[in-house]
Short mmCIF file of C-alpha atoms in Angstrom, two decimals:
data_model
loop_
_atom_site.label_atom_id
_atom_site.label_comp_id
_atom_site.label_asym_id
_atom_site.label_seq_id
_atom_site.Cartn_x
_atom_site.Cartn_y
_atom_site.Cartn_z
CA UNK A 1 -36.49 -64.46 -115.93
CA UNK A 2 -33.84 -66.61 -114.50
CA UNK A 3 -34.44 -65.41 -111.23
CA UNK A 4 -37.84 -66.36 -111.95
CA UNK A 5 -37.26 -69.87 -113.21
CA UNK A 6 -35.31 -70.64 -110.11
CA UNK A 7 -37.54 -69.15 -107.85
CA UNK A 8 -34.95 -67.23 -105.90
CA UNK A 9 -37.67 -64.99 -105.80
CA UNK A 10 -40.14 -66.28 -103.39
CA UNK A 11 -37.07 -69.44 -102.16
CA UNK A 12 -38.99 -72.30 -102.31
CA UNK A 13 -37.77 -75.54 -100.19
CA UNK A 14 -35.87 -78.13 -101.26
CA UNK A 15 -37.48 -81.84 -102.13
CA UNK A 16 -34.29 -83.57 -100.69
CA UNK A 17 -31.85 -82.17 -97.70
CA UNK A 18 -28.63 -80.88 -99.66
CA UNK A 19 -25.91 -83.54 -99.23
CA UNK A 20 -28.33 -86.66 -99.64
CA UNK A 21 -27.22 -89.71 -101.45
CA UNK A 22 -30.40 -89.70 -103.36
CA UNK A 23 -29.10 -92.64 -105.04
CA UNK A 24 -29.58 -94.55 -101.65
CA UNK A 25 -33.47 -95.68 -103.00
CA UNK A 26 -34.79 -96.80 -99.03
CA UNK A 27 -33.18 -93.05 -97.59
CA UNK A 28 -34.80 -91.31 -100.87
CA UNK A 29 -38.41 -93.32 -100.91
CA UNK A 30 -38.39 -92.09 -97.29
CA UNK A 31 -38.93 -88.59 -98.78
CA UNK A 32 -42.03 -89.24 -100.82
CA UNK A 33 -44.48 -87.08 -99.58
CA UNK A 34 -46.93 -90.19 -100.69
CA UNK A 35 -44.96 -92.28 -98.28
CA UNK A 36 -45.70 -90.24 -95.00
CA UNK A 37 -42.01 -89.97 -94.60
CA UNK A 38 -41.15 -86.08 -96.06
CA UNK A 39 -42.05 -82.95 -94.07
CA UNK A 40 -41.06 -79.59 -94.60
CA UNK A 41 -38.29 -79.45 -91.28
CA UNK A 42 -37.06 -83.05 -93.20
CA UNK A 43 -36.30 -81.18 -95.94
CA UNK A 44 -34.87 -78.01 -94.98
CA UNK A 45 -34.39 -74.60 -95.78
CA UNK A 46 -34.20 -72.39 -98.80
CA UNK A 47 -30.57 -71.70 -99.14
CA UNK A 48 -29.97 -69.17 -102.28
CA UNK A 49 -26.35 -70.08 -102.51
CA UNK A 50 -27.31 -73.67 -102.93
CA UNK A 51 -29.94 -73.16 -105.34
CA UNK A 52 -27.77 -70.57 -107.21
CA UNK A 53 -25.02 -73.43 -107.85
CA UNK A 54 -28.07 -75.91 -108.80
CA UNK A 55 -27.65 -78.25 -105.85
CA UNK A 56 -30.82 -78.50 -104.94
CA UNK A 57 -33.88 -79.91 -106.71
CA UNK A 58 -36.82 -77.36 -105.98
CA UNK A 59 -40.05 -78.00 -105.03
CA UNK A 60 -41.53 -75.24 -107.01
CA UNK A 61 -39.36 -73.83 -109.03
CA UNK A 62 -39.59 -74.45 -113.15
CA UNK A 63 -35.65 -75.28 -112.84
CA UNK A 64 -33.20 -77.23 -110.86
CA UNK A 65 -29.98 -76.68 -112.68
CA UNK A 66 -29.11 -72.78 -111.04
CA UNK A 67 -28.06 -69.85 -111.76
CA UNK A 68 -24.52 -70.59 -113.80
CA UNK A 69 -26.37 -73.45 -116.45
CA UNK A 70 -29.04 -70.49 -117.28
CA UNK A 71 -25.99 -68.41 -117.72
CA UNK A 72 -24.31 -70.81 -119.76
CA UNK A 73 -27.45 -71.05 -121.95
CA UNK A 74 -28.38 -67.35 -122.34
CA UNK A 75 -24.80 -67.14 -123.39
CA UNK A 76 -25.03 -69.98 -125.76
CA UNK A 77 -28.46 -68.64 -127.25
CA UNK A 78 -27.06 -65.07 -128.07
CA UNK A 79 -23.57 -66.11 -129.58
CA UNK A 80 -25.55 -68.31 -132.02
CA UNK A 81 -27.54 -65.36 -132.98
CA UNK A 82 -25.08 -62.74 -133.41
CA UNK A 83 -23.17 -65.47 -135.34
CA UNK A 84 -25.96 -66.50 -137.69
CA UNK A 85 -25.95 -69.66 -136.28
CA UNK A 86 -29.02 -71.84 -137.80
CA UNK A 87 -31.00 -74.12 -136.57
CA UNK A 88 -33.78 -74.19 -134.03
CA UNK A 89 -33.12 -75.03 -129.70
CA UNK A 90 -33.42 -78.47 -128.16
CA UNK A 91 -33.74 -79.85 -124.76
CA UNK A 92 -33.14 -83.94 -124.09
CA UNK A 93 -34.64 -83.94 -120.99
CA UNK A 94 -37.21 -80.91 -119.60
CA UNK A 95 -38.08 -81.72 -116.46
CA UNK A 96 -40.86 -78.92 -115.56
CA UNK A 97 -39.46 -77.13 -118.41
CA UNK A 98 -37.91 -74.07 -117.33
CA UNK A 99 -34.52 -73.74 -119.47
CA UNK A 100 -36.82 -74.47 -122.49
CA UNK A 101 -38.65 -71.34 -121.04
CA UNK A 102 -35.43 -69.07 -120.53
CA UNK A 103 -34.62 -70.24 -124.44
CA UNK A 104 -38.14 -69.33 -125.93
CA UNK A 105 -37.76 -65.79 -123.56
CA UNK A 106 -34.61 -65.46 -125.45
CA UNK A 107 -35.94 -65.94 -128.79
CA UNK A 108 -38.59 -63.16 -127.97
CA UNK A 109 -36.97 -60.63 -126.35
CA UNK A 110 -34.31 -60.98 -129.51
CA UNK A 111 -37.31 -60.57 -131.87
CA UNK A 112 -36.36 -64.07 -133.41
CA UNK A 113 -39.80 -65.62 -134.56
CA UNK A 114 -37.88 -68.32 -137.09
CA UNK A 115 -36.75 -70.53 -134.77
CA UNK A 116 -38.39 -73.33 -132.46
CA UNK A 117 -37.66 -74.35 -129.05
CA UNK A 118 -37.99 -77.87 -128.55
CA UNK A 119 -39.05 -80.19 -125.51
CA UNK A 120 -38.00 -83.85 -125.49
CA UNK A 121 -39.17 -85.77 -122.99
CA UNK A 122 -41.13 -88.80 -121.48
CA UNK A 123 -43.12 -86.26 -119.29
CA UNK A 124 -42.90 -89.58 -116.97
CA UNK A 125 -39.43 -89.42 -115.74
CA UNK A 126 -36.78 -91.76 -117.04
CA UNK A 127 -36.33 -95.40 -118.38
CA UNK A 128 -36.60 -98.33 -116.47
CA UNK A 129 -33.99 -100.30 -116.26
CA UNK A 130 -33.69 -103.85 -116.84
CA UNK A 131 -30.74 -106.62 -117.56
CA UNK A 132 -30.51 -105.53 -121.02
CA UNK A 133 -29.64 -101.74 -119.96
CA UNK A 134 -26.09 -100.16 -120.27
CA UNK A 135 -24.35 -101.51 -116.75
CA UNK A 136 -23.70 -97.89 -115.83
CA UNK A 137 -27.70 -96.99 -115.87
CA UNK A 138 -28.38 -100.51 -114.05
CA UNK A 139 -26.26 -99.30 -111.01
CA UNK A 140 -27.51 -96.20 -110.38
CA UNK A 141 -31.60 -97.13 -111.19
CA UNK A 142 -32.43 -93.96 -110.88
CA UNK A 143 -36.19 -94.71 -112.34
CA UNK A 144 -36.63 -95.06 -108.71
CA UNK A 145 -36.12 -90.99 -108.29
CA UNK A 146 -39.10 -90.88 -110.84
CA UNK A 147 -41.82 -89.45 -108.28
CA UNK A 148 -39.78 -86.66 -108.25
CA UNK A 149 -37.90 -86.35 -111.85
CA UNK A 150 -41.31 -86.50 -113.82
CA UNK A 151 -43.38 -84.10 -115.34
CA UNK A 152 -46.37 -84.14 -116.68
CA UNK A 153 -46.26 -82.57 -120.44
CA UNK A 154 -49.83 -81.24 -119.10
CA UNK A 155 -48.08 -79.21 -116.32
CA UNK A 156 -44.57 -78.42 -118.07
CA UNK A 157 -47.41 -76.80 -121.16
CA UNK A 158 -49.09 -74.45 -117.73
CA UNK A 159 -45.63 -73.29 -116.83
CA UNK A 160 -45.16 -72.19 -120.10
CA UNK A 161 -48.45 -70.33 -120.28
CA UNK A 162 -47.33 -68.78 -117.01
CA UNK A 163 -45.33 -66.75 -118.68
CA UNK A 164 -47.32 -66.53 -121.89
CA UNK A 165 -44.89 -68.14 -123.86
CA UNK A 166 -46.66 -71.00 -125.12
CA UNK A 167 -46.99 -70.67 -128.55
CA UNK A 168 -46.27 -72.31 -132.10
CA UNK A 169 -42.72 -71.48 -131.66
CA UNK A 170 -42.67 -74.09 -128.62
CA UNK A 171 -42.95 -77.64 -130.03
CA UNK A 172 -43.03 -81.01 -127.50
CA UNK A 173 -41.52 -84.27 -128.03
CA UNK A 174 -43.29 -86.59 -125.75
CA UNK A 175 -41.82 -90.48 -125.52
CA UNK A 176 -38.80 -92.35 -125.05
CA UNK A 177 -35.55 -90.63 -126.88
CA UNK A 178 -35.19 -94.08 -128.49
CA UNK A 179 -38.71 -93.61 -129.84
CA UNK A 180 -38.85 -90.16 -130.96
CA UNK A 181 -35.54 -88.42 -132.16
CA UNK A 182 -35.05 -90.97 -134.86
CA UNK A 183 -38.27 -89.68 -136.14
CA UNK A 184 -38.24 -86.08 -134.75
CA UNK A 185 -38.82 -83.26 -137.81
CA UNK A 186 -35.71 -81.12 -137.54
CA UNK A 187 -33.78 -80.33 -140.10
CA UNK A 188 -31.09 -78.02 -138.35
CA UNK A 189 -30.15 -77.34 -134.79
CA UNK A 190 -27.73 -74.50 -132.99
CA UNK A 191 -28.38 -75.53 -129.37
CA UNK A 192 -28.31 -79.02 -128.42
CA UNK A 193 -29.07 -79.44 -124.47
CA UNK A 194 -28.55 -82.64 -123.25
CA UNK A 195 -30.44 -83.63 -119.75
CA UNK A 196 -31.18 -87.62 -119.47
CA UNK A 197 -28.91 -88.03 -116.58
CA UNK A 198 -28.47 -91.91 -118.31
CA UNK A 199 -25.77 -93.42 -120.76
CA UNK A 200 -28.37 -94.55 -122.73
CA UNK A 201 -30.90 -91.22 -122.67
CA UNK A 202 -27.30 -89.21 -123.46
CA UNK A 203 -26.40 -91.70 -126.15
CA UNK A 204 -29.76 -91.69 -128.07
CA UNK A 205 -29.85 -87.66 -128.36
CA UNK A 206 -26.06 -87.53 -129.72
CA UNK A 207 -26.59 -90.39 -132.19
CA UNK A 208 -29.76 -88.70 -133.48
CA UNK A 209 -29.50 -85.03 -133.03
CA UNK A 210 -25.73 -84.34 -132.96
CA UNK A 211 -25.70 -85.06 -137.08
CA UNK A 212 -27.87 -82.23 -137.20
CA UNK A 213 -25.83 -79.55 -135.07
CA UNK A 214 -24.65 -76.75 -137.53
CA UNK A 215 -21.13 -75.43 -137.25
CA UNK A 216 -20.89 -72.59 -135.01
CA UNK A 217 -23.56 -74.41 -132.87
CA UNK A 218 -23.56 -75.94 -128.96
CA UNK A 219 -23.61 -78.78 -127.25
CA UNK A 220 -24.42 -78.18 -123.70
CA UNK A 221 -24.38 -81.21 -120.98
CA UNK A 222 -26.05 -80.57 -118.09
CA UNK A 223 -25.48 -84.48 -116.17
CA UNK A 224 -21.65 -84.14 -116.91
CA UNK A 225 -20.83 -85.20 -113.22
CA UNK A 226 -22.84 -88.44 -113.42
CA UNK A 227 -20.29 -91.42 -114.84
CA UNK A 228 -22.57 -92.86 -117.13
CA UNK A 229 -23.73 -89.61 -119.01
CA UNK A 230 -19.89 -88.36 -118.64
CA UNK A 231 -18.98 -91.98 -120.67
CA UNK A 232 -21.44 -91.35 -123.13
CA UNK A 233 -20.39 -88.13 -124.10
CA UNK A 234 -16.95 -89.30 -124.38
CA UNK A 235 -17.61 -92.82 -126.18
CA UNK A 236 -19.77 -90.80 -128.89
CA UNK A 237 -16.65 -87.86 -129.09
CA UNK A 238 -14.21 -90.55 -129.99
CA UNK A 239 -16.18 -93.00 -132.20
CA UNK A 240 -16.72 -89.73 -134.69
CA UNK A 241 -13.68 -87.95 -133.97
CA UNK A 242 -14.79 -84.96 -132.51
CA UNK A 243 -11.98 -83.10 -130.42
CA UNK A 244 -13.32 -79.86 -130.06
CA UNK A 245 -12.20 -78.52 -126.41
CA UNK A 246 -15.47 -79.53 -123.43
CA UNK A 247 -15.47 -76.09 -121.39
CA UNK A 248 -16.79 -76.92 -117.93
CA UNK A 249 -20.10 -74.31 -116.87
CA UNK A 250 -19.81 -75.50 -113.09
CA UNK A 251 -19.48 -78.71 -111.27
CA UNK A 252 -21.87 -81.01 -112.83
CA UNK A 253 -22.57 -78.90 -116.51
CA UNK A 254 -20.22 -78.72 -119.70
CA UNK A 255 -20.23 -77.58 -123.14
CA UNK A 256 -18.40 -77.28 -126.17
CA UNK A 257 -19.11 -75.57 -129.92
CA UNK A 258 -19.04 -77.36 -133.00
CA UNK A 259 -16.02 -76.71 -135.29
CA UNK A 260 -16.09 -78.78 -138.21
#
């Protein structure tokens, strides 16, 4: 399945060269297929060490964050259910929805038909910013990376049936974090997987989800290497006093399990 999700399988192409700035807007709107400007000898080759890592972003495949993040979850998944863990598994942040996938796989090859996996996401890539956005998330704009970060929750719903895994175990959150996990109906959570890349997106899934983590559970940050995620994380940790230990999972992804 992971293989799958990644598409080592078949090795896809990547959407950028690896080792662009994509944060450089004119260098990265100059890869927009709509733009007349990307072509597949622009963009390179399949290289499985790269995608393995997760420093690529796919053009097919259901996942960019490799082979070690999928690790980290599948680990994550089975401790909480040898443990007793409960709650249900949430992503901040789905992209074309393929750790979501690996999670409900998990839940069925387990046998585990009382839990949800849940999708959070705009389906339309992320915020805009504007003057009254966190500084951080002004800087790095990366709404203008949203040709390639959205998802429809249309086509995210297909990959899902892809694997025939869509089903009432699989529940979507589509809208603005700020919009929907105030409001979201879950009581209890054991994974917590954060992917909003922004200070704000990051902030807005601790404040409202992180209450509901049960003791034993994870928190899992995939956007770790990206300043104003990695200030989030750590202005939320120290305005409740949490001090459990953040493991890293590779060079952009962390976690750590609730304690107390």
């Amino acid at each position: 399945m992971k293989r799958v999700v990644t598409n080592t399988i078949y090795g896809d192409q990547p959407t950028f060269p690896v080792g662009m700035n994509v944060l450089d807007k004119d260098l990265a709107d100059s890869m927009r297929p709509d733009a007349g400007g990307s072509t597949g000898a622009d963009r390179g080759t399949f290289d499985a060490d790269h995608r393995t890592e997760g420093l690529d972003v796919p053009t097919v495949a259901h996942t960019m964050i490799g082979m070690h993040r999928l690790n980290n979850i599948q680990q994550c998944v089975e401790q909480v259910l040898r443990d007793g863990v409960p709650g249900d598994f949430i992503e901040t942040g789905v992209w074309r929805g393929g750790a979501c996938i690996l999670m409900r796989a998990l839940l069925k090859a387990h046998g585990v038909d009382d839990r949800n996996v849940w999708l959070a996401d705009s389906f339309a890539g992320v915020p805009v910013t504007s003057g009254d956005s966190h500084p951080l998330d002004q800087a790095m704009e990366f709404h203008n990376l949203n040709w390639v970060l959205s998802c429809s929750e249309e086509q995210v719903r297909e990959n899902f049936s892809r694997y025939s895994l869509l089903d009432d175990q699989v529940k979507f959150l589509p809208g603005m974090f700020a919009d929907t996990l105030p409001t979201a109906p879950i009581d209890r959570l054991a994974i917590l997987r954060l992917d909003g890349d922004l200070y704000e997106s990051t902030m807005d899934a601790l404040v409202n989800l992180y209450p509901k983590l049960s003791v034993g559970g994870f928190v899992i940050v995939d956007d770790y290497l990206i300043p104003a995620c990695k200030q989030a994380v750590h202005d939320y940790r120290r305005d409740h006093g949490i001090d459990e230990p953040i493991e890293k999972v590779d060079v952009t992804g962390v976690y750590w399990r609730r304690e107390h």
